[in-house]
Amino acid sequence: MATFLSKLGRLAFRRKGVTLLLWLLAFVGMGVAASSAPTPPADTFSMPGTESQEAFDLLTAKFPDASVDGATARVVVRAPEGTKITTPATRTEVERLVTELGASSPQVVGVADPYRSPAVSISEDGTTAYTVVTYKVPAAEVDDEAHDALDAATEQAREAGLTVEAGGDAVKIEQAMGGTGEQIGILVSAFVLVLTFGSMIAAGMPLITALVGVGIGISGITALGSTFGLSGTTSTLAMMIGLAVGIDYALFIVSRFRAERAEGRTPEEAAGRAVGTAGSAVVFAGLTVIVALAGLAVVNIPMLTKMGLAAAGTVAVAVLVAITLVPALLGLAPVKVMARRGRLRYAVKPLSDRQRRRAARHEAKLARRTRPNLGTRWARYVLRRPVVVLLVGVIGLGTVAVPAASLELGLPGEGQMSTQTTQRKAYDLLSESFGPGFNGPLMITVQTVPAAGTGAADGTTAADAGATADARRTGDEIGKALARTPGVASVSPATANKTGDTAILTVVPTTGPTEKKTEELVHALRATADDLERSTASRILVTGQTALFIDFSQTLDDALLPYLALVVGLAFLLLMVVFRSVLVPLKAALGFLLSVAAALGAVVAVFQWGWLADVFGINAPGPIMSTMPIFMIGVVFGLAMDYEVFLVSRMRESYAHGARPGEAVVDGFRYGGRVVGAAAVIMMSVFSGFIVEDNDFVKMIGFALAIAVLFDAFVVRMAIVPALFALLGSSAWWLPQWLDRILPRVDVEGERLAGTQPAPRSPRESTLVG
C-alpha cells in the first residue's frame, strides 16, 4: 500500500499539470452533468414494515381522490380582543381571507370554510377558528409564488385587525443556514490553519481541495438524482461529512510533506513519502468512514440509506483528491507551502548574500530553541502519570454520559420551532384554543370485507351500498370503543370511501404530539385495535403524522445497537489490519463509544432536561431528534477514526523503525499532536456555527457534533489513548502469530519505502515539524 501510494504521489507531483487538468475536467464535467440533469425527485418518506406506512399505502389505494401526498397549510385566525369569531364584522374578514386563500395560487385545490363545520373548526369560547388550505402538489413542489400568495393573504387579514398565523408543510420554512455563526466558524478554521502552518498557501490547500471534492460529490449526486431517486436533501449529510474529512485528509498530507522536507528530503521525495505514509492512513481512515455511512442501510429506511451511500461516495472522492490533487498542488508551491519564517532554507534557486545572511540568522535562532513542543511535553506528562490521566478521563466522560440513560427520541415539529416563527405561533394558538392534542391527531383506518349483493338502478351496486353502510357503521363502533381509551380527547365520525370497503376516523389525544403519553396512547390504541379486529372482522391500523414519527423513532431506536455493532466491528477489522494489533483497535472502538455516550449525555442534559437552556437559546426542551444519534455516530465515528489513525500511525511507524513504546508515543505526539488538535478545533468551530441558529434541532446537531469532537479528540485520543499505551507498553502491539499470518500486510508505516531511515534529527528540527 505505502509503496503504491508513494509512486502515485511522486507521479502526481511530477505530472502536476496533467493531474490538475484531469481534476479540473472532472469538476467542470460533473458541474455540466448536474446542470443538465433532470430535476431531482421530491422528498419521499417511507418506512417499510411499519404499521403507519402500511396504513398510508392503504389510504393511497382506497382513497384515490384524496390528496394524501398534497401539502396543506392550516391557517389559524383569532378575533380581536373582546370579540368573537362569529361577530359579523369579524366573520366578513375571515370569509374574505378564505376567498383570498382559495384564489391565491393555481396549486391550491381547496380551502375549508370554518363556518360550515363550526363544531370542529371554531373553538368552544368562540375566539379562534382555523381553515385548511389543500394543495395538489407535495410540500417540496409548492413554488415561491404559492408561498408568497399565502403570506400576502395572511398579512392582509392581519391589517384588518385579526391575529393570523399559518402552520403545516405548505408554509415556507425560513432557513437561516449559512449565517453569521457559520461564517465565524469558517473564519476560525482559516485562522487555525494559518496558525498551524504559518503559510497562507499551506492553509489554503485543505480548504481548496475539500471544496473541490465536495463540489464533485454533490454534482454527482445531482446528476444521478433522477436515476436513483436521490432528492435534494440527500446531499445534506454528504456536504457535511465531505467537508469535514476533506479538510482533515489534506491537512494531514500537507503536514507530513512539511515534516519530510524538514528532515532534509527533496520535494519529490517528500511528496512520495507523505502520500505513502499519511496517504495510507487517509485511505484506511476513509474506509472506516465509508463503512459507517454505508452501514445506515441496516436501519431499513430508504431515505437514510440513500443519504448514507451518497455521503460515502463523497468521502471516496475526498480520499482520491487527497492522494492525487494535494501532491499536485504541492508541486506548484514546494517552497511556499513551508512556514514563512525559515522558508529560505528550502529555496531551490541560489540565494543572494542578503538572503544567506537572513537564513543564517534564522538557523542560529532555531539552534537556540531546544525546548520540546507542546505535543512532546504533554506525551511525556501522560507517560509519567498514566493512571491518573486514564482515571480522570474515563470517570469524567462517564459522569457526563449519565444523562444518556434518560434519552427520549422524537422528531421535530412546529412545537419545537422558534417562538418567532408563524408555524410556532399557529401551533400555540391551536393548543390554547383546541387542546394540545389537536396539533397531533391520529388517523384510524378500518377495512371491512364487502358484502355480496346485486346491482341497483342508480348504477351503484347493492354490494357497494351495503359495504359503505357496513364500513361506516363498523368505523363508528370502533370509534366508540377507542374513545374509552385513557388519553383520548375526541373521536370523529367515520367516513367511508366510494367503494365502501374502508373507513377512516380521527382520534385527538389529550396530550401534545411529542409527549411521552401520546406515544403510550398510540401503543394502547394498537393493542385495543388488535382485540377489535377479531370481534368486528375488520382490519384496523393506526397512522397519521404523529404515529409515523413515533414509528420512525422506534425504528431508529431498534436499529441503533445493530448499527453500532456493524460499524464498530468492521472498523475493528480494518484497524487490526492497519496497526497489526488486537488491543489498539479495541481501545479505539471503546474510546469512541465512551465519547459518543458522553456527547449524548450532554445533549440530553441541555436539550431534553433544559440545563443551560437560556445560554444556548433553547425555546422548548423536549425529546431528542430521532435521527441525531445515528447521524452523530456516523459523522463522529469517521472523524474519531481519522484522529486515531493519524495519531497512532505515527506511533506505529516509530515503533516499527525501532523506537521503544514510550518513545513511539512521544514521536506520535511530536509529529501528529498539533495537527490532530488543529483538525479537531477546525471541526468544532464549523459545527459550533450551527448552535446560533434559531431552530432548536439545528442547534442540537451543531452542539452534539461539536461536543463529541471535543470529547473524542482531546479526551479520548490525546489523553486516554496515550495513557493506555503507557500502561500496555509493547503489549499494545501484540498480535497472535496465526492471525499475523492471515491478515494482509498493507505497510501503512512505510517500512518498504526506499530510504526509510530519516536523516538524524536535531532539537531545532523537531520544533519545526511539531
XYZ file of C-alpha atoms in Angstrom, residues 35 135 353 412 420 501 503 559:
8
model
C -26.855 21.423 -14.540
C -52.527 21.893 -2.429
C 24.068 37.416 0.003
C -39.002 17.831 15.021
C -40.777 33.976 16.388
C -64.764 -1.202 1.966
C -63.444 3.951 6.534
C -31.502 -0.126 14.739
